[in-house]
Coordinates of C-alpha atoms and ligand atoms in Angstrom, one line a residue:
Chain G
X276 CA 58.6 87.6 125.3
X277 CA 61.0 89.1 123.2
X278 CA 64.4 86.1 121.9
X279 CA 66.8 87.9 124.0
X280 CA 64.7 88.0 127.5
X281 CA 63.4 83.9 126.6
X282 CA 67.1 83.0 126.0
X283 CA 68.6 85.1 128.7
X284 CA 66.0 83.4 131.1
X285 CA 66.8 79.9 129.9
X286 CA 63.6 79.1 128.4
X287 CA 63.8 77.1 124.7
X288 CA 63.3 79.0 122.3
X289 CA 62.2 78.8 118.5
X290 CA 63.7 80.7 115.2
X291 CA 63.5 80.4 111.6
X292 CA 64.4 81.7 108.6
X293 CA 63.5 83.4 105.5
X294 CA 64.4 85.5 102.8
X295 CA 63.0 88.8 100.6
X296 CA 62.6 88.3 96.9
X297 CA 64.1 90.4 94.0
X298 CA 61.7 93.1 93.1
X299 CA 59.6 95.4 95.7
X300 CA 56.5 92.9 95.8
X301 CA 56.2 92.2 99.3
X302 CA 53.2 90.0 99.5
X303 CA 55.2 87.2 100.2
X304 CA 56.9 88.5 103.4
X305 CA 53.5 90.3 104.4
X306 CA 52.3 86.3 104.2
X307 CA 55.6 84.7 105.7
X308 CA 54.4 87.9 108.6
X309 CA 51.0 86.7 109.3
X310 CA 51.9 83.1 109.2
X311 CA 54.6 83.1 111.8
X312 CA 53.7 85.5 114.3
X313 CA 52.9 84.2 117.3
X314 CA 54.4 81.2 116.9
X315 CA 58.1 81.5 116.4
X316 CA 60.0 83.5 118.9
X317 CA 62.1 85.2 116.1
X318 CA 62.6 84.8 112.2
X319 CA 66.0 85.2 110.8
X320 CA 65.9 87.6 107.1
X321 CA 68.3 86.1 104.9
X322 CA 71.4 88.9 103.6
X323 CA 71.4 88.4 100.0
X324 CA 71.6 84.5 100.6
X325 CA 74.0 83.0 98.2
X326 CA 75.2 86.4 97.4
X327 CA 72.2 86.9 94.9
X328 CA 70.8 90.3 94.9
X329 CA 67.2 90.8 96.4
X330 CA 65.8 93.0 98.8
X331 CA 67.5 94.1 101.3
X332 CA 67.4 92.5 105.0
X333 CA 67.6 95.9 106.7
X334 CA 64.4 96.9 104.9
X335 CA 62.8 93.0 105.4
X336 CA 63.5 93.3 109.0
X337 CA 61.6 96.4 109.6
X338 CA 58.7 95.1 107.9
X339 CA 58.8 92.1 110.0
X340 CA 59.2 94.7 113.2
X341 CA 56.4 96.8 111.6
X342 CA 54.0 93.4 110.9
X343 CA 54.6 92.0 114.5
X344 CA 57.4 89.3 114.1
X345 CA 60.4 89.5 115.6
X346 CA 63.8 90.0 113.2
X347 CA 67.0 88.3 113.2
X348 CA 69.1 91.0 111.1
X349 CA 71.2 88.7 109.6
X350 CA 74.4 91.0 108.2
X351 CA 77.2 89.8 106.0
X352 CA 80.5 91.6 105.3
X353 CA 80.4 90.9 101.8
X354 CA 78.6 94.0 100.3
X355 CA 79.8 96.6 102.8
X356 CA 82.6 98.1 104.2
X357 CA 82.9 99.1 108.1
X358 CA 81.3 102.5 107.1
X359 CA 78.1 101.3 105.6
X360 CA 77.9 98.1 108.3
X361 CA 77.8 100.7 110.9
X362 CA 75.3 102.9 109.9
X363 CA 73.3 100.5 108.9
X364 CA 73.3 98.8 111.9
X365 CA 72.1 102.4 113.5
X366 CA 69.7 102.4 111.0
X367 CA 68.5 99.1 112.0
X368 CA 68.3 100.0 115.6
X369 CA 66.4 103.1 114.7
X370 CA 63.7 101.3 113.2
X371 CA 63.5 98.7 115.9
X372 CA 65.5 96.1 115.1
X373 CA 66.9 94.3 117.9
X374 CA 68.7 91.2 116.8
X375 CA 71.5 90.9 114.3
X376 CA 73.5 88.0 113.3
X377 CA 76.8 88.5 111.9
X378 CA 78.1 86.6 109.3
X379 CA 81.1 86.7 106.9
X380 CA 79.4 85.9 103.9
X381 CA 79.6 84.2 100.5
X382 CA 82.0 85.4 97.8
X383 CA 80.3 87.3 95.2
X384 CA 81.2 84.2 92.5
X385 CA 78.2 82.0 94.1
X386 CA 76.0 84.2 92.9
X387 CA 73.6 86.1 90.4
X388 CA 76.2 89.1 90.3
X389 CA 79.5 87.0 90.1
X390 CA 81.5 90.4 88.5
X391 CA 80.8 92.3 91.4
X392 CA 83.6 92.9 93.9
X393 CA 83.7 91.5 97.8
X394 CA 83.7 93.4 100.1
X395 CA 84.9 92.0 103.4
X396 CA 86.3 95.1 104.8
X397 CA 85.5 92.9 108.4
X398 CA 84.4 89.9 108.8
X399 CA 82.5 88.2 111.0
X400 CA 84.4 88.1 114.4
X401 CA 85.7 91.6 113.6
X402 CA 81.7 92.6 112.8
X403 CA 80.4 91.1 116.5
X404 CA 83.1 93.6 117.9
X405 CA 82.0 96.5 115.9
X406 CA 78.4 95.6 117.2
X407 CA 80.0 95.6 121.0
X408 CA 81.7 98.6 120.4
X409 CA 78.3 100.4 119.1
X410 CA 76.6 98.9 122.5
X411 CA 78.8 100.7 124.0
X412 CA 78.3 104.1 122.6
X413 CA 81.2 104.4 120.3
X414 CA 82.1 103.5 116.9
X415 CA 84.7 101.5 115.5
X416 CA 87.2 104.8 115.5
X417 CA 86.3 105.5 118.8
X418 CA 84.1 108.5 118.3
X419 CA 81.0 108.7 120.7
X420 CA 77.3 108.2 119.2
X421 CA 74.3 110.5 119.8
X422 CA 72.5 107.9 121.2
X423 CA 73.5 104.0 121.0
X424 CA 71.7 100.7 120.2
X425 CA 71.5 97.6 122.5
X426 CA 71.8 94.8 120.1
X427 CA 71.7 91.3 120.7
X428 CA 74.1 90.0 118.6
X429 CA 74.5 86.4 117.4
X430 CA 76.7 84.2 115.5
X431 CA 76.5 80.9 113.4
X432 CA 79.1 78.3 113.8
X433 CA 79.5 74.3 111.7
X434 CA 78.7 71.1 114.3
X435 CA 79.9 68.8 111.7
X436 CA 83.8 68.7 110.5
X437 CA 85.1 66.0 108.6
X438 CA 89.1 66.9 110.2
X439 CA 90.1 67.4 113.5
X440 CA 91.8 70.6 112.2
X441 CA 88.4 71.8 110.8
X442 CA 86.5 70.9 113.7
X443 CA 89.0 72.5 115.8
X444 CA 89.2 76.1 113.6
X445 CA 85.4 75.8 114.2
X446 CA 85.7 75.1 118.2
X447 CA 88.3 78.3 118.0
X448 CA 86.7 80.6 115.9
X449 CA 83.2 79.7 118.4
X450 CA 85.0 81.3 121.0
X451 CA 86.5 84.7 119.6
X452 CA 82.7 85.4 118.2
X453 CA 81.6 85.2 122.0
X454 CA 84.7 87.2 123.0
X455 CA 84.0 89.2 120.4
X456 CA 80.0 90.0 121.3
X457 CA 78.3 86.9 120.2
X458 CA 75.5 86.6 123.0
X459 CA 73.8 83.6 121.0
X460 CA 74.7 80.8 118.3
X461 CA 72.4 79.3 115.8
X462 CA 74.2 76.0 114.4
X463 CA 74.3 74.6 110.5
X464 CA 71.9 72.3 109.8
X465 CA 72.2 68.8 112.3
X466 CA 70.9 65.4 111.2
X467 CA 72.8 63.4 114.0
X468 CA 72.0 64.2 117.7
X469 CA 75.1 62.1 118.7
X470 CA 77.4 64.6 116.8
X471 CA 75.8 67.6 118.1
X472 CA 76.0 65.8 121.5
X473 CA 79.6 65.5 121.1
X474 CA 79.8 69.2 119.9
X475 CA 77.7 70.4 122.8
X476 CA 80.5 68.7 124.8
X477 CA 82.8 70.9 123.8
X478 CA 80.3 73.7 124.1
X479 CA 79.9 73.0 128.0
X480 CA 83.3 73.0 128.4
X481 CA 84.0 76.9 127.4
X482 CA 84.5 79.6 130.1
X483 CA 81.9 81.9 128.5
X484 CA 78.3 79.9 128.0
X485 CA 76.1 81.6 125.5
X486 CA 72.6 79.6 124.6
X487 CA 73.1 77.3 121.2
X488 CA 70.3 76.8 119.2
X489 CA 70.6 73.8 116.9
X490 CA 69.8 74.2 113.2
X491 CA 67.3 72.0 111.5
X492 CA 66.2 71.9 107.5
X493 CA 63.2 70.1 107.1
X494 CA 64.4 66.9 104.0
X495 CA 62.1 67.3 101.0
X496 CA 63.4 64.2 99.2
X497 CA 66.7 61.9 99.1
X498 CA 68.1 63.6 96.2
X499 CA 67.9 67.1 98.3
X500 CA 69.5 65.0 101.5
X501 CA 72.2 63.8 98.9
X502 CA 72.9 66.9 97.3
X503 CA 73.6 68.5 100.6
X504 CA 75.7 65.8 101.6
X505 CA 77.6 66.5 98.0
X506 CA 77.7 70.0 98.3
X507 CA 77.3 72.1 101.4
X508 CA 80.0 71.7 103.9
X509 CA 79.0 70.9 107.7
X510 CA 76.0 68.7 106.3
X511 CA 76.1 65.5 107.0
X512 CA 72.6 63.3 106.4
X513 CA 72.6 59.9 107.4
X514 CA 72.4 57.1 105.0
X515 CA 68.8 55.7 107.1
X516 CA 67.3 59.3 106.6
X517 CA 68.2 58.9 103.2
X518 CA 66.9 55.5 102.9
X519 CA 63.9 56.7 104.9
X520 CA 62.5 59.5 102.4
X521 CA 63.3 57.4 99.5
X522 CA 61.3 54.4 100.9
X523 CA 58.5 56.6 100.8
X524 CA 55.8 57.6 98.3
X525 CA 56.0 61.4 96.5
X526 CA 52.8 62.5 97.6
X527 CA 54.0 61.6 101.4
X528 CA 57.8 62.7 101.3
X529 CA 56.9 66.3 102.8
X530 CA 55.1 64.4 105.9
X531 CA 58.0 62.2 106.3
X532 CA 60.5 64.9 105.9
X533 CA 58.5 67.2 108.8
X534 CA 58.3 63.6 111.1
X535 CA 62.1 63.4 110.4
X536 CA 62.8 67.1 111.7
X537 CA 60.3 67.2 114.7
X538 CA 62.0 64.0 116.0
X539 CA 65.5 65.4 115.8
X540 CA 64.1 68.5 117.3
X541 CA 62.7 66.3 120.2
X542 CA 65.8 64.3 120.3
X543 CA 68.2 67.5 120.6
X544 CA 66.0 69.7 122.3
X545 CA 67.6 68.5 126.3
X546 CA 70.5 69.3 125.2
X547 CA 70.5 72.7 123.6
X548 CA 68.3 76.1 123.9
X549 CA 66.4 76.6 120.9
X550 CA 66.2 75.2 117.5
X551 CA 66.7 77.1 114.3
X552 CA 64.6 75.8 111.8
X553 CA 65.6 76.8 107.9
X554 CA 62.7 75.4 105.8
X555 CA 64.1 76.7 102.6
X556 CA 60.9 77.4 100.4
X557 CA 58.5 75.6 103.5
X558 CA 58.8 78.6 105.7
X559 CA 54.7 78.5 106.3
X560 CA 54.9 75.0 107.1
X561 CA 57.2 75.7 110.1
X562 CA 54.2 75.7 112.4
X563 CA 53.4 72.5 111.6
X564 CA 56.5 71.2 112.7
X565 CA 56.7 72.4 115.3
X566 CA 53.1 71.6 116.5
X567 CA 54.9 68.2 115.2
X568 CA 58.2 68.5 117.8
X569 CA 55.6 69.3 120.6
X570 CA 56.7 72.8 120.7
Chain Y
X227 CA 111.4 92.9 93.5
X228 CA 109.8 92.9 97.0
X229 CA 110.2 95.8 99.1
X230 CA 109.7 95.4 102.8
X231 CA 110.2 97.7 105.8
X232 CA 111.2 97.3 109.1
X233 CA 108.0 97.0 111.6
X234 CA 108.1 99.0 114.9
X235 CA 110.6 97.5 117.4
X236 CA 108.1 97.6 119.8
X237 CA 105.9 95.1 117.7
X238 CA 108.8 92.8 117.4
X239 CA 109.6 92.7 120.7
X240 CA 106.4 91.9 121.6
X241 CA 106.6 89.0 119.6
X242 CA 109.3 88.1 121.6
X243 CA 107.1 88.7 125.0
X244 CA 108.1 84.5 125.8
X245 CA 110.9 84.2 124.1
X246 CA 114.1 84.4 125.1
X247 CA 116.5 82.7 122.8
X248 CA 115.9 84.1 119.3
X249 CA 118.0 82.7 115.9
X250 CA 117.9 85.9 113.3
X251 CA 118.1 84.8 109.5
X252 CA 117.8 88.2 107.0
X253 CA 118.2 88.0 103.0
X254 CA 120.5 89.0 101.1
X255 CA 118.1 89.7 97.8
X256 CA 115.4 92.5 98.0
X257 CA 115.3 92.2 101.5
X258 CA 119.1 93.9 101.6
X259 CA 118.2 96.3 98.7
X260 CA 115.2 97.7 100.8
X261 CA 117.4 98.3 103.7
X262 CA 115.4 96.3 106.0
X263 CA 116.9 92.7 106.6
X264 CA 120.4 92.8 105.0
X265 CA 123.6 91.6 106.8
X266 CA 123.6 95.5 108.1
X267 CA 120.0 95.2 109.7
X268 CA 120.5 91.8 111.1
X269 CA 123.7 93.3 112.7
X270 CA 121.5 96.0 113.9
X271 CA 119.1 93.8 114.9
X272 CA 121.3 91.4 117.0
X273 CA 122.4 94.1 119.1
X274 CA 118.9 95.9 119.7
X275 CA 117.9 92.3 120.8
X276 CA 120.5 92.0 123.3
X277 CA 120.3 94.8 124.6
X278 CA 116.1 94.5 125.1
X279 CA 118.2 91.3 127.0
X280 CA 117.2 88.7 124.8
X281 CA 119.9 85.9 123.9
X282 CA 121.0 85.9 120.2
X283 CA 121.7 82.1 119.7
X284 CA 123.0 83.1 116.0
X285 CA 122.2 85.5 112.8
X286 CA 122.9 84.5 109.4
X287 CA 122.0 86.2 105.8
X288 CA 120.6 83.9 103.6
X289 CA 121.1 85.1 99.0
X290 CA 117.5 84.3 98.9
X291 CA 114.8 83.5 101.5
X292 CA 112.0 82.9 99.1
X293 CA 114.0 79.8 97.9
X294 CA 113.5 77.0 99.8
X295 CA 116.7 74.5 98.9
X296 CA 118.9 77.9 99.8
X297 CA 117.7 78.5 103.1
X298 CA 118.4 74.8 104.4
X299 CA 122.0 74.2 102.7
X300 CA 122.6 77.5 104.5
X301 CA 121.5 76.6 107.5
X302 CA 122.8 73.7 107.8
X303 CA 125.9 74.8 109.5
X304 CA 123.8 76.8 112.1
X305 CA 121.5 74.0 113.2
X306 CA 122.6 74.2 117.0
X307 CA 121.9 77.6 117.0
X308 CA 118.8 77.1 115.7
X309 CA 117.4 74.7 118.0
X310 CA 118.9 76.2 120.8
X311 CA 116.5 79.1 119.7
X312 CA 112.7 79.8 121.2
X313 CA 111.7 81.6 118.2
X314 CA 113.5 83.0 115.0
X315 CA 112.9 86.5 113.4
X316 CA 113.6 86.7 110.4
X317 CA 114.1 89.9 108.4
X318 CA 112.6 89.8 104.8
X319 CA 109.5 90.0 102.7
X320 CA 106.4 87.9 103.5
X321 CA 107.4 85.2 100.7
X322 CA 111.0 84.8 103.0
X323 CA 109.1 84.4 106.2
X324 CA 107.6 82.2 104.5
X325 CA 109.9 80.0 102.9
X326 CA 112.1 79.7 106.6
X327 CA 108.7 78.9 108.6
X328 CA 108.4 76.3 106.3
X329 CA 112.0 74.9 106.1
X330 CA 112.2 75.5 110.1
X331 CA 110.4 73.4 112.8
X332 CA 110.3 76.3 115.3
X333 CA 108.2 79.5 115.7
X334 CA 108.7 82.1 113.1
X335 CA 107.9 85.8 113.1
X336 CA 108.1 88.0 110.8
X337 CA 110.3 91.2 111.5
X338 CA 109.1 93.1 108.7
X339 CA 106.1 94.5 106.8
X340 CA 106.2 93.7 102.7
X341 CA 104.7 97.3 100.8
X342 CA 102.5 97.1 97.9
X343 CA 104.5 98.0 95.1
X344 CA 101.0 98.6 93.0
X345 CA 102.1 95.4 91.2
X346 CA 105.8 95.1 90.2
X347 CA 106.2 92.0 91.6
X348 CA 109.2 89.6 91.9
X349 CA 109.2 86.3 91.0
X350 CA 110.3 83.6 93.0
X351 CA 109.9 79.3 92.4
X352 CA 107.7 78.6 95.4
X353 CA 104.1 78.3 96.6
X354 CA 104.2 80.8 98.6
X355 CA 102.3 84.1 97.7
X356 CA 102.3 87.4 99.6
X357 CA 99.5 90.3 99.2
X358 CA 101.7 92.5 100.3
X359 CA 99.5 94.0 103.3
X360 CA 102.3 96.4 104.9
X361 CA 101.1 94.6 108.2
X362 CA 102.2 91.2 108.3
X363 CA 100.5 88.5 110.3
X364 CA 103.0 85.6 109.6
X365 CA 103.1 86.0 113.6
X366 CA 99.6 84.7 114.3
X367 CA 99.6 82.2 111.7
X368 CA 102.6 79.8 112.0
X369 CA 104.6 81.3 109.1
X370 CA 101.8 81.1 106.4
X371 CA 99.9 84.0 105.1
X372 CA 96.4 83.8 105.4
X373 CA 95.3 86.6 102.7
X374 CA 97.1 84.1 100.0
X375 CA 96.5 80.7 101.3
X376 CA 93.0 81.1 102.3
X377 CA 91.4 81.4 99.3
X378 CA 89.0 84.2 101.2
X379 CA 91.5 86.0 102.6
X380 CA 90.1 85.7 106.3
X381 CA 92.0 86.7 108.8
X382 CA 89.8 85.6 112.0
X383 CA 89.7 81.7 111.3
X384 CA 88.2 79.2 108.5
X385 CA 85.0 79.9 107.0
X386 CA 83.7 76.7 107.7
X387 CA 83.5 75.4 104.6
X388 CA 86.2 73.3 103.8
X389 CA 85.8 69.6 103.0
X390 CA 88.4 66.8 103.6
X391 CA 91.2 69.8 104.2
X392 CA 89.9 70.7 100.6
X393 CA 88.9 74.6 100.3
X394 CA 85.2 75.0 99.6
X395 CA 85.8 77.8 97.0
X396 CA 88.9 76.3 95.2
X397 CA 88.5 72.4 95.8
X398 CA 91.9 72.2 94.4
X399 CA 93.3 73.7 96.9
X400 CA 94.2 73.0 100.3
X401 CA 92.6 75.2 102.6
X402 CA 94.5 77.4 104.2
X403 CA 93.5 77.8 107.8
X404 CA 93.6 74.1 107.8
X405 CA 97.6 74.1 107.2
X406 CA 97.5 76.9 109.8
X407 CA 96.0 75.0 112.1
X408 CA 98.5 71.6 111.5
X409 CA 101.8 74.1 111.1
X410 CA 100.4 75.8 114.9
X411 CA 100.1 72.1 116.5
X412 CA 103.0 71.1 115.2
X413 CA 105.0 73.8 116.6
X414 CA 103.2 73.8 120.0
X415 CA 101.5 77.1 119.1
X416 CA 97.6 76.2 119.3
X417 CA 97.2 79.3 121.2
X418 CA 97.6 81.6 118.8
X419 CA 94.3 80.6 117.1
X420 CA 92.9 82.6 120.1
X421 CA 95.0 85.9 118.8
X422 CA 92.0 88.3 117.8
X423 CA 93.4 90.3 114.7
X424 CA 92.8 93.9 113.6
X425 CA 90.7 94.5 111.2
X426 CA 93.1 94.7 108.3
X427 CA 94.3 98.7 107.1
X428 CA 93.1 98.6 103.8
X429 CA 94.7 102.3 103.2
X430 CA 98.0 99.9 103.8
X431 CA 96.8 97.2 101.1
X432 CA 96.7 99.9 98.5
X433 CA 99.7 100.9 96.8
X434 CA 101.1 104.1 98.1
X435 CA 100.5 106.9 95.5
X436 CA 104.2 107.1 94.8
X437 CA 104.7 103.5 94.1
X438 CA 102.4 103.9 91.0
X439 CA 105.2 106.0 89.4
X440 CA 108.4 104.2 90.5
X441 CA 108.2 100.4 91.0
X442 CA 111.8 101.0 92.6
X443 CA 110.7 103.1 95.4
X444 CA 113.6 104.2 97.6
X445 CA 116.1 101.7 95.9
X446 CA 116.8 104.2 93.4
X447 CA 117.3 108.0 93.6
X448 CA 115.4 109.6 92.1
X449 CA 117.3 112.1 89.1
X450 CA 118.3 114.4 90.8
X451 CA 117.3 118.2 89.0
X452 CA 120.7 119.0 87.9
X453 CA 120.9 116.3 85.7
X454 CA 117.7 116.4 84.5
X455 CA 118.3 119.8 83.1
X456 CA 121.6 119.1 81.7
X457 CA 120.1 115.6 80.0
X458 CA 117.3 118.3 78.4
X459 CA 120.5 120.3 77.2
X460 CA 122.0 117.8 75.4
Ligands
SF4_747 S1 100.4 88.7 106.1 FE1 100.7 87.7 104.1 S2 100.2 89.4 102.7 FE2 100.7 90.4 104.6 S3 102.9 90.8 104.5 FE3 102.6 88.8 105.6 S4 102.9 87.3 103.9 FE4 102.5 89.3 102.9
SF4_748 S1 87.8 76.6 103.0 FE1 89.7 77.3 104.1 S2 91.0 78.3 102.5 FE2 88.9 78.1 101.7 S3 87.9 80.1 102.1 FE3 87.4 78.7 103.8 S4 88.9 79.0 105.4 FE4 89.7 79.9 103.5

């Protein structure tokens, strides 16, 4: 059952993430392939993550179509202007590619090529309509395709704000991605079921309902917990799941960290529609925590 | 120097869709020397809005909206008129829009588009910055420009990323969309968040191919033949 027919139908559903190298060995996604087919309804393929150059998504995607696991396209605005965004996204149609999730994208500075200029021609809201507009057989200057896609088109949004106007510029721009096309949401990463309870609030509350899948990174240690807490915006790990991993001994932190993500899973999983686990570096280890969460 | 142009009436008036008491304020600095919000426009202005049937609670020219301490010693004497407005319009340059939105507690819209001058810039003692987009969105975003004062130039909302009001690429800044969204609450304008922008012309970002050669586009005339020739004679 393909994401979009599992999530249409209201069934819980399961994606993760990973992304290409730099260089044209593949082995590694031919292995990420094998391992997670079957098991995950769909794997996001990273866009240049951190705007560091590697293989491209497009490419990663196919190869994922091609080897039997589903793709989540995932598509920045940062390295392409509304020319190249749209043909590539008929390019990624063309070779079977039926999810893509629009994002806006880092600035070049975070990255291995910090010289190089940004883009963002659109952005992300402006991409999901671009996407719409291709659904529907034309492109963004109106012209009418020789044959159009059917994408389903997702969006990420933060749970976590630390001011009411951030949360509510989060709340806002939720809603003009699903006016905008947005027919699914995967969510930064969640270490607190009460504050995604309280964000899923909100969620009910919208006219248009689109299925939210909550995001999970497995922790590897306390120091990685507190450096997200330092550093990456939305990310928010309790001080008892810090506590938790450093109580424990090395050679049993990754078992911790995976008993730490399956119960969030399990805690959040009546009140969302999927879970989007990013396992940064343990994407083969996804099945085991989900085997873990009961999934 | 800052050269800004009129934008459509029809864009302006649609501005006005809700409003029906509206304060003018144009500048008497670059904003007169373009042609586009000098006591002459705002006159022009004043009676294109009445007859469209809005109510023109007052219009004053200001010597220079990008300064701050200027626009409310000059207002002063119009505060009734002010307050008894929905919205005010004022005619100038992004920075000017600006400056009033900022000096103002009510809804301000910009009634004119700022053109890239392919970097002759003026100067001016404030905060606030202008790209110059020739499609101002000062409208949509309570008066403060979101290609300058979000450090990513978004248009369609925050990125997310702030911390503590703090932007995540600058950390000495405050982010943008942030004051957007405090300058929208306070003026009863939440709403707007919802507005779903363009994508931004970037053909209109780029300085015009003239303004490469003459920084004083259409504020000067060009020499006229005549006198070039008779400059080569002598
Ligand atoms: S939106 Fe910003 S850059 Fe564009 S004209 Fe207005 S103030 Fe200037
Ligand atoms: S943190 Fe705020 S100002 Fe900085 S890039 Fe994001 S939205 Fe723009």
């Amino acid at each position: 059952m393909s994401l979009q027919s599992k999530l249409e139908s209201g069934k819980f559903a399961v994606s993760c993430e990973f992304g290409p190298l730099k260089g044209t060995d593949t082995h590694e996604i031919q292995e990420n392939i094998e391992v997670l087919k079957g098991k995950v309804d769909a794997a996001n393929v990273t866009d240049q993550q951190s705007s560091v150059m590697r293989l491209c998504s497009l490419v990663t995607s196919a190869l994922c179509v091609q080897g039997g696991l589903e793709p989540i396209f995932q598509m920045t605005c940062r390295d392409r202007n509304r020319i190249a965004l749209q043909s590539d996204l008929l390019g990624a149609w063309v070779m079977g590619i039926k999810n893509v999730l629009a994002l806006t994208g880092d600035l070049p500075d975070l990255g291995d090529h910090p010289q190089a200029k940004g883009v963002f021609d659109l952005d992300s809201v402006t991409l999901l309509q671009a996407i719409t507009r291709l659904n529907e057989g034309f492109d963004m200057a109106g012209n009418e395709l020789t044959g159009k896609p059917t994408f389903f088109a997702g969006a990420v949004v933060k749970v976590d704000s630390d001011t009411e106007a951030s949360a509510e510029l989060q709340i806002a721009k939720m809603q003009k991605k699903i006016a905008a096309g947005a027919k699914f949401i995967q969510t930064q990463a969640v270490y607190d079921p009460k504050t995604f309870e309280k964000f899923m609030e909100r969620v009910e509350k919208f006219k248009v309902k689109v299925p939210v899948m909550a995001g999970i990174i497995p922790l590897k240690s306390a120091g990685s917990a507190r450096f997200m807490n330092a550093n990456v915006a939305g990310i928010r790990v309790p001080d008892a799941l810090i506590e938790k991993m450093d109580a424990v001994a090395k050679e049993d932190r990754a078992k911790t960290g995976i008993q730490i993500a399956a119960e969030l899973i399990k805690k959040m999983k009546p009140m969302c529609q999927g879970v989007h686990i990013m396992a940064i570096g343990w994407e083969k280890r996804v099945p085991e925590i989900m085997a873990e969460a009961g999934l | 120097m800052i050269l800004s142009e009129q934008k459509p009436f029809d864009e302006i008036i649609a501005y006005l869709e809700k409003d029906k008491n509206v304060f003018i304020v144009g500048c008497n600095g670059c904003a007169e020397s373009s042609g586009s919000g000098g006591p002459k426009q705002v006159a022009e202005m004043k009676e294109k809005l009445t007859k469209a049937g809005k109510n023109v609670t007052g219009a004053k020219s200001v010597d220079f909206l990008c300064n701050k301490a200027l626009i409310k010693s000059e207002l002063k004497g119009r505060i009734d008129q002010i307050k008894a407005a929905d919205a005010v319009l004022v005619m100038t340059c992004g920075i000017g829009v600006q400056c009033v939105a900022a000096a103002v507690n009510k809804p301000v819209y910009p009634a004119c588009n700022t053109v890239n001058l392919g970097g002759s810039r003026g100067e001016w003692e404030g905060i606030e910055r202008c790209y110059e987009c020739d499609q101002c969105l000062l409208y949509h975003t309570a008066g403060i420009c979101p290609l300058t004062a979000c450090t990513k130039s978004l248009v369609s909302g925050a990125c997310g990323g702030a911390s503590n009001g703090k932007c995540e690429v600058s950390p000495d800044r405050d982010c943008g969309w942030e004051l957007i969204y405090n300058r929208l609450k306070e003026r009863g304008l939440l709403h707007r968040l919802n507005d779903m922008i363009k994508p931004l012309d970037h053909r209109k970002i780029a300085p015009r191919p003239e303004m490469m050669s003459t920084p004083r586009y259409g504020l000067e005339n060009p020499p006229k033949a005549e006198t070039k020739a008779e400059e080569v004679k002598s």
